[in-house]
Amino acid sequence: MKHFEANFDGLVGPTHNYAGLSFGNVASLNNAAQAANPKAAAKQGLQKAKALADMGMIQGMLAPQERPDLHTLRRIGFSGTDKEVLQKAAEQAPAVLRACCSASSMWTANAATVSPSADTHDGRVHFTPANLVDKLHRSIEPQTTGNILKAIFSDSRYFVHHQHLPEHSSFGDEGAANHTRLCQEYGHAGVEVFVYGQEATNPQAIKPKKFPARQTLEASKAIARLHRLDEDNTVFIQQNPEVIDQGVFHNDVIAVGNRNVLFHHEQAFVDTKAKLAEIRAKLEGDIHFIEVPTAKVSIQDAVKSYLFNTQLLSMSDGKMVIIAPTDCAENPAVKAYLDELLTLDTPIQKVEYFDVKQSMQNGGGPACLRLRVAMNDAELAAINQHVLLDDSLFTRLNAWVDKHYRDRLLPADLADPQLIVESRTALDELTQIMKLGSVYQFQR
């Protein structure tokens, strides 16, 4: 039986804009109120995904969510026609309206945590959508995220879907952005590394002082229980609160792993030596910890370039490639480090750069745009095949973007009632292209 790691990238939605909603995300705050280009953003994401498919990777696409989210606006008291709800919200609660128009579901690293069948007691792939309670604009995503995942991974012989965790700060869960799976082969039992920002129920525990620690230890342990993982194949590591306060809002901004490689910054974790020793003890075989020293790449440069918000992928020859944003090539310190890395005796032998600036300016790099799912060939055959990217789907999705997306959008444009029509029309057509059924009905 063959085993793979598939990447499912989020399609950028029609309301992609820069509203500066994410406190703690430096790029999101710095670019607030700039004009966004939803069409360019969607095409940049598609181009990156297609390039990976052309490299031989299994590449899927996840649909965006319906925005503006009139369902939420009605829940908080705005009534009338769709147009009236939108206009009232724009007048009375513009910040809430911006949150209800966010295209943040494009960052599918936050969609869910996934444990492959090789790790779980029942031998099935487990999914838990992230509750994303720390940010209003993201907290409205989990239900639809779950619907989309169920429409793709629907065969209960192979896949298990859990409800998102309780919507309380003690169980703040940010999905795969704070979860890394290490293994020798994708089909072998691995070690699932859960990285948390704080232990919410312990008043004495250390935590950041400036920005919020979005992922809690309580949430990480709950997901490990739900996914029926053993203590022998789980490790819980605290993220360094000092780097969270410097804009490292998720672990995938400071570390990335693939198979037997963990690529991380020197300052990424608390109690690094002991925790890496625990990983080494639990994962049989060789493992490579590639630590980037502060002297070569500062936290500021790591955050600005998203050196670690890169995809680390295994190529057909067993070597690994880093999929990096062009911002890494434009940062002298980061580019010098990556050039040096390729001369070292590590599994990482190649770096490919991609332009995803529309996403980067809102605080998300290549790793934010994808959800990793390790599967065997039977599981892969059981998913909705209409979401897997090939030449035909790539052409159809580009045409779909050209047909439905604007090339300029400001936060002030979110009050335009025509945006409701455009978004719904686009998603209605997309559900037919990707055979997603009625995943959006609850929003109507």
PDB file of N, CA and C in Angstrom, residues 92-156:
ATOM      1  N   GLN A  92     -23.756  51.008  12.106  1.00  0.00           N
ATOM      2  CA  GLN A  92     -23.777  50.860  13.558  1.00  0.00           C
ATOM      3  C   GLN A  92     -22.612  50.052  14.127  1.00  0.00           C
ATOM      4  N   ALA A  93     -22.055  49.151  13.347  1.00  0.00           N
ATOM      5  CA  ALA A  93     -20.986  48.282  13.862  1.00  0.00           C
ATOM      6  C   ALA A  93     -20.001  47.941  12.747  1.00  0.00           C
ATOM      7  N   PRO A  94     -19.300  48.957  12.233  1.00  0.00           N
ATOM      8  CA  PRO A  94     -18.412  48.716  11.089  1.00  0.00           C
ATOM      9  C   PRO A  94     -17.309  47.691  11.362  1.00  0.00           C
ATOM     10  N   ALA A  95     -16.810  47.643  12.594  1.00  0.00           N
ATOM     11  CA  ALA A  95     -15.756  46.667  12.913  1.00  0.00           C
ATOM     12  C   ALA A  95     -16.299  45.244  12.839  1.00  0.00           C
ATOM     13  N   VAL A  96     -17.524  45.060  13.292  1.00  0.00           N
ATOM     14  CA  VAL A  96     -18.149  43.737  13.218  1.00  0.00           C
ATOM     15  C   VAL A  96     -18.406  43.357  11.760  1.00  0.00           C
ATOM     16  N   LEU A  97     -18.833  44.309  10.968  1.00  0.00           N
ATOM     17  CA  LEU A  97     -19.053  44.028   9.549  1.00  0.00           C
ATOM     18  C   LEU A  97     -17.753  43.582   8.883  1.00  0.00           C
ATOM     19  N   ARG A  98     -16.664  44.252   9.187  1.00  0.00           N
ATOM     20  CA  ARG A  98     -15.383  43.860   8.597  1.00  0.00           C
ATOM     21  C   ARG A  98     -15.035  42.421   8.976  1.00  0.00           C
ATOM     22  N   ALA A  99     -15.313  42.065  10.236  1.00  0.00           N
ATOM     23  CA  ALA A  99     -15.038  40.693  10.677  1.00  0.00           C
ATOM     24  C   ALA A  99     -15.910  39.692   9.916  1.00  0.00           C
ATOM     25  N   CYS A 100     -17.137  40.073   9.644  1.00  0.00           N
ATOM     26  CA  CYS A 100     -18.072  39.170   8.961  1.00  0.00           C
ATOM     27  C   CYS A 100     -17.848  39.127   7.452  1.00  0.00           C
ATOM     28  N   CYS A 101     -16.895  39.889   6.963  1.00  0.00           N
ATOM     29  CA  CYS A 101     -16.545  39.870   5.542  1.00  0.00           C
ATOM     30  C   CYS A 101     -15.160  39.290   5.291  1.00  0.00           C
ATOM     31  N   SER A 102     -14.466  38.885   6.334  1.00  0.00           N
ATOM     32  CA  SER A 102     -13.090  38.422   6.181  1.00  0.00           C
ATOM     33  C   SER A 102     -13.004  37.158   5.327  1.00  0.00           C
ATOM     34  N   ALA A 103     -11.980  37.104   4.488  1.00  0.00           N
ATOM     35  CA  ALA A 103     -11.717  35.913   3.671  1.00  0.00           C
ATOM     36  C   ALA A 103     -10.674  35.015   4.331  1.00  0.00           C
ATOM     37  N   SER A 104     -10.597  35.059   5.663  1.00  0.00           N
ATOM     38  CA  SER A 104      -9.532  34.374   6.396  1.00  0.00           C
ATOM     39  C   SER A 104      -9.575  32.856   6.298  1.00  0.00           C
ATOM     40  N   SER A 105     -10.672  32.279   5.844  1.00  0.00           N
ATOM     41  CA  SER A 105     -10.711  30.816   5.689  1.00  0.00           C
ATOM     42  C   SER A 105      -9.740  30.343   4.614  1.00  0.00           C
ATOM     43  N   MET A 106      -9.171  31.263   3.837  1.00  0.00           N
ATOM     44  CA  MET A 106      -8.134  30.913   2.862  1.00  0.00           C
ATOM     45  C   MET A 106      -6.935  30.259   3.527  1.00  0.00           C
ATOM     46  N   TRP A 107      -6.701  30.576   4.816  1.00  0.00           N
ATOM     47  CA  TRP A 107      -5.541  30.033   5.520  1.00  0.00           C
ATOM     48  C   TRP A 107      -5.929  28.722   6.176  1.00  0.00           C
ATOM     49  N   THR A 108      -5.908  27.661   5.384  1.00  0.00           N
ATOM     50  CA  THR A 108      -6.430  26.378   5.843  1.00  0.00           C
ATOM     51  C   THR A 108      -5.499  25.648   6.810  1.00  0.00           C
ATOM     52  N   ALA A 109      -4.309  26.193   7.078  1.00  0.00           N
ATOM     53  CA  ALA A 109      -3.518  25.650   8.182  1.00  0.00           C
ATOM     54  C   ALA A 109      -4.281  25.794   9.490  1.00  0.00           C
ATOM     55  N   ASN A 110      -5.233  26.719   9.531  1.00  0.00           N
ATOM     56  CA  ASN A 110      -6.077  26.909  10.710  1.00  0.00           C
ATOM     57  C   ASN A 110      -7.427  26.222  10.593  1.00  0.00           C
ATOM     58  N   ALA A 111      -7.644  25.473   9.521  1.00  0.00           N
ATOM     59  CA  ALA A 111      -8.949  24.850   9.326  1.00  0.00           C
ATOM     60  C   ALA A 111      -9.205  23.748  10.346  1.00  0.00           C
ATOM     61  N   ALA A 112      -8.185  22.935  10.611  1.00  0.00           N
ATOM     62  CA  ALA A 112      -8.401  21.751  11.447  1.00  0.00           C
ATOM     63  C   ALA A 112      -7.070  21.176  11.875  1.00  0.00           C
ATOM     64  N   THR A 113      -7.127  20.237  12.811  1.00  0.00           N
ATOM     65  CA  THR A 113      -5.997  19.366  13.121  1.00  0.00           C
ATOM     66  C   THR A 113      -6.329  17.987  12.568  1.00  0.00           C
ATOM     67  N   VAL A 114      -5.356  17.372  11.910  1.00  0.00           N
ATOM     68  CA  VAL A 114      -5.577  16.084  11.251  1.00  0.00           C
ATOM     69  C   VAL A 114      -4.570  15.068  11.779  1.00  0.00           C
ATOM     70  N   SER A 115      -5.070  13.897  12.165  1.00  0.00           N
ATOM     71  CA  SER A 115      -4.198  12.785  12.559  1.00  0.00           C
ATOM     72  C   SER A 115      -4.418  11.637  11.583  1.00  0.00           C
ATOM     73  N   PRO A 116      -3.355  11.130  10.951  1.00  0.00           N
ATOM     74  CA  PRO A 116      -3.508  10.067   9.967  1.00  0.00           C
ATOM     75  C   PRO A 116      -3.777   8.707  10.607  1.00  0.00           C
ATOM     76  N   SER A 117      -4.252   7.792   9.806  1.00  0.00           N
ATOM     77  CA  SER A 117      -4.642   6.474  10.303  1.00  0.00           C
ATOM     78  C   SER A 117      -3.479   5.703  10.910  1.00  0.00           C
ATOM     79  N   ALA A 118      -2.262   6.001  10.479  1.00  0.00           N
ATOM     80  CA  ALA A 118      -1.096   5.295  11.031  1.00  0.00           C
ATOM     81  C   ALA A 118      -0.880   5.601  12.508  1.00  0.00           C
ATOM     82  N   ASP A 119      -1.436   6.711  12.999  1.00  0.00           N
ATOM     83  CA  ASP A 119      -1.225   7.135  14.386  1.00  0.00           C
ATOM     84  C   ASP A 119      -2.387   6.807  15.316  1.00  0.00           C
ATOM     85  N   THR A 120      -3.581   6.599  14.775  1.00  0.00           N
ATOM     86  CA  THR A 120      -4.781   6.533  15.609  1.00  0.00           C
ATOM     87  C   THR A 120      -5.141   5.102  15.986  1.00  0.00           C
ATOM     88  N   HIS A 121      -5.801   4.936  17.137  1.00  0.00           N
ATOM     89  CA  HIS A 121      -6.161   3.604  17.634  1.00  0.00           C
ATOM     90  C   HIS A 121      -7.098   2.865  16.700  1.00  0.00           C
ATOM     91  N   ASP A 122      -8.021   3.575  16.065  1.00  0.00           N
ATOM     92  CA  ASP A 122      -9.004   2.893  15.220  1.00  0.00           C
ATOM     93  C   ASP A 122      -8.573   2.800  13.757  1.00  0.00           C
ATOM     94  N   GLY A 123      -7.373   3.270  13.431  1.00  0.00           N
ATOM     95  CA  GLY A 123      -6.874   3.145  12.068  1.00  0.00           C
ATOM     96  C   GLY A 123      -7.629   3.960  11.046  1.00  0.00           C
ATOM     97  N   ARG A 124      -8.218   5.087  11.501  1.00  0.00           N
ATOM     98  CA  ARG A 124      -8.894   6.006  10.582  1.00  0.00           C
ATOM     99  C   ARG A 124      -8.271   7.393  10.703  1.00  0.00           C
ATOM    100  N   VAL A 125      -8.487   8.225   9.684  1.00  0.00           N
ATOM    101  CA  VAL A 125      -7.994   9.603   9.693  1.00  0.00           C
ATOM    102  C   VAL A 125      -8.981  10.457  10.484  1.00  0.00           C
ATOM    103  N   HIS A 126      -8.479  11.199  11.460  1.00  0.00           N
ATOM    104  CA  HIS A 126      -9.342  12.017  12.319  1.00  0.00           C
ATOM    105  C   HIS A 126      -9.170  13.499  12.010  1.00  0.00           C
ATOM    106  N   PHE A 127     -10.304  14.218  11.984  1.00  0.00           N
ATOM    107  CA  PHE A 127     -10.332  15.662  11.737  1.00  0.00           C
ATOM    108  C   PHE A 127     -11.054  16.362  12.887  1.00  0.00           C
ATOM    109  N   THR A 128     -10.467  17.434  13.402  1.00  0.00           N
ATOM    110  CA  THR A 128     -11.165  18.316  14.337  1.00  0.00           C
ATOM    111  C   THR A 128     -11.020  19.752  13.844  1.00  0.00           C
ATOM    112  N   PRO A 129     -12.121  20.373  13.393  1.00  0.00           N
ATOM    113  CA  PRO A 129     -12.037  21.784  12.980  1.00  0.00           C
ATOM    114  C   PRO A 129     -11.582  22.664  14.141  1.00  0.00           C
ATOM    115  N   ALA A 130     -10.779  23.657  13.845  1.00  0.00           N
ATOM    116  CA  ALA A 130     -10.311  24.586  14.880  1.00  0.00           C
ATOM    117  C   ALA A 130     -11.429  25.545  15.263  1.00  0.00           C
ATOM    118  N   ASN A 131     -11.562  25.829  16.570  1.00  0.00           N
ATOM    119  CA  ASN A 131     -12.630  26.749  16.984  1.00  0.00           C
ATOM    120  C   ASN A 131     -12.244  28.211  16.811  1.00  0.00           C
ATOM    121  N   LEU A 132     -10.950  28.529  16.805  1.00  0.00           N
ATOM    122  CA  LEU A 132     -10.462  29.866  16.476  1.00  0.00           C
ATOM    123  C   LEU A 132     -11.125  30.966  17.308  1.00  0.00           C
ATOM    124  N   VAL A 133     -11.302  30.693  18.613  1.00  0.00           N
ATOM    125  CA  VAL A 133     -12.082  31.602  19.456  1.00  0.00           C
ATOM    126  C   VAL A 133     -11.388  32.922  19.747  1.00  0.00           C
ATOM    127  N   ASP A 134     -10.106  33.017  19.471  1.00  0.00           N
ATOM    128  CA  ASP A 134      -9.375  34.230  19.847  1.00  0.00           C
ATOM    129  C   ASP A 134      -9.736  35.435  18.985  1.00  0.00           C
ATOM    130  N   LYS A 135     -10.230  35.206  17.777  1.00  0.00           N
ATOM    131  CA  LYS A 135     -10.535  36.304  16.859  1.00  0.00           C
ATOM    132  C   LYS A 135     -11.961  36.161  16.330  1.00  0.00           C
ATOM    133  N   LEU A 136     -12.751  37.223  16.433  1.00  0.00           N
ATOM    134  CA  LEU A 136     -14.140  37.171  15.983  1.00  0.00           C
ATOM    135  C   LEU A 136     -14.252  36.726  14.540  1.00  0.00           C
ATOM    136  N   HIS A 137     -13.424  37.295  13.648  1.00  0.00           N
ATOM    137  CA  HIS A 137     -13.574  36.998  12.232  1.00  0.00           C
ATOM    138  C   HIS A 137     -13.261  35.544  11.904  1.00  0.00           C
ATOM    139  N   ARG A 138     -12.506  34.875  12.782  1.00  0.00           N
ATOM    140  CA  ARG A 138     -12.182  33.473  12.554  1.00  0.00           C
ATOM    141  C   ARG A 138     -13.116  32.545  13.320  1.00  0.00           C
ATOM    142  N   SER A 139     -13.672  33.027  14.418  1.00  0.00           N
ATOM    143  CA  SER A 139     -14.532  32.182  15.250  1.00  0.00           C
ATOM    144  C   SER A 139     -15.835  31.808  14.555  1.00  0.00           C
ATOM    145  N   ILE A 140     -16.158  32.502  13.455  1.00  0.00           N
ATOM    146  CA  ILE A 140     -17.391  32.189  12.729  1.00  0.00           C
ATOM    147  C   ILE A 140     -17.168  31.129  11.637  1.00  0.00           C
ATOM    148  N   GLU A 141     -15.962  30.578  11.560  1.00  0.00           N
ATOM    149  CA  GLU A 141     -15.628  29.621  10.504  1.00  0.00           C
ATOM    150  C   GLU A 141     -15.893  28.148  10.803  1.00  0.00           C
ATOM    151  N   PRO A 142     -15.774  27.650  12.048  1.00  0.00           N
ATOM    152  CA  PRO A 142     -15.678  26.209  12.275  1.00  0.00           C
ATOM    153  C   PRO A 142     -16.802  25.356  11.712  1.00  0.00           C
ATOM    154  N   GLN A 143     -18.040  25.819  11.807  1.00  0.00           N
ATOM    155  CA  GLN A 143     -19.146  24.988  11.333  1.00  0.00           C
ATOM    156  C   GLN A 143     -19.047  24.733   9.838  1.00  0.00           C
ATOM    157  N   THR A 144     -18.818  25.778   9.072  1.00  0.00           N
ATOM    158  CA  THR A 144     -18.696  25.608   7.632  1.00  0.00           C
ATOM    159  C   THR A 144     -17.434  24.829   7.279  1.00  0.00           C
ATOM    160  N   THR A 145     -16.354  25.056   8.018  1.00  0.00           N
ATOM    161  CA  THR A 145     -15.143  24.276   7.797  1.00  0.00           C
ATOM    162  C   THR A 145     -15.440  22.788   7.933  1.00  0.00           C
ATOM    163  N   GLY A 146     -16.154  22.439   8.997  1.00  0.00           N
ATOM    164  CA  GLY A 146     -16.524  21.042   9.195  1.00  0.00           C
ATOM    165  C   GLY A 146     -17.371  20.506   8.057  1.00  0.00           C
ATOM    166  N   ASN A 147     -18.307  21.315   7.568  1.00  0.00           N
ATOM    167  CA  ASN A 147     -19.156  20.899   6.443  1.00  0.00           C
ATOM    168  C   ASN A 147     -18.327  20.629   5.193  1.00  0.00           C
ATOM    169  N   ILE A 148     -17.368  21.512   4.922  1.00  0.00           N
ATOM    170  CA  ILE A 148     -16.526  21.352   3.735  1.00  0.00           C
ATOM    171  C   ILE A 148     -15.655  20.100   3.854  1.00  0.00           C
ATOM    172  N   LEU A 149     -15.071  19.882   5.024  1.00  0.00           N
ATOM    173  CA  LEU A 149     -14.240  18.693   5.215  1.00  0.00           C
ATOM    174  C   LEU A 149     -15.062  17.417   5.084  1.00  0.00           C
ATOM    175  N   LYS A 150     -16.278  17.426   5.603  1.00  0.00           N
ATOM    176  CA  LYS A 150     -17.138  16.246   5.489  1.00  0.00           C
ATOM    177  C   LYS A 150     -17.549  15.990   4.046  1.00  0.00           C
ATOM    178  N   ALA A 151     -17.683  17.061   3.250  1.00  0.00           N
ATOM    179  CA  ALA A 151     -18.049  16.902   1.837  1.00  0.00           C
ATOM    180  C   ALA A 151     -16.900  16.319   1.025  1.00  0.00           C
ATOM    181  N   ILE A 152     -15.684  16.450   1.523  1.00  0.00           N
ATOM    182  CA  ILE A 152     -14.507  15.924   0.819  1.00  0.00           C
ATOM    183  C   ILE A 152     -14.112  14.555   1.354  1.00  0.00           C
ATOM    184  N   PHE A 153     -14.069  14.438   2.690  1.00  0.00           N
ATOM    185  CA  PHE A 153     -13.650  13.191   3.340  1.00  0.00           C
ATOM    186  C   PHE A 153     -14.890  12.536   3.956  1.00  0.00           C
ATOM    187  N   SER A 154     -15.767  12.023   3.116  1.00  0.00           N
ATOM    188  CA  SER A 154     -17.096  11.615   3.563  1.00  0.00           C
ATOM    189  C   SER A 154     -17.223  10.146   3.945  1.00  0.00           C
ATOM    190  N   ASP A 155     -16.293   9.303   3.551  1.00  0.00           N
ATOM    191  CA  ASP A 155     -16.415   7.864   3.750  1.00  0.00           C
ATOM    192  C   ASP A 155     -16.032   7.502   5.185  1.00  0.00           C
ATOM    193  N   SER A 156     -17.031   7.101   5.991  1.00  0.00           N
ATOM    194  CA  SER A 156     -16.798   6.843   7.410  1.00  0.00           C
ATOM    195  C   SER A 156     -15.956   5.593   7.658  1.00  0.00           C
TER     196      SER A 156
END
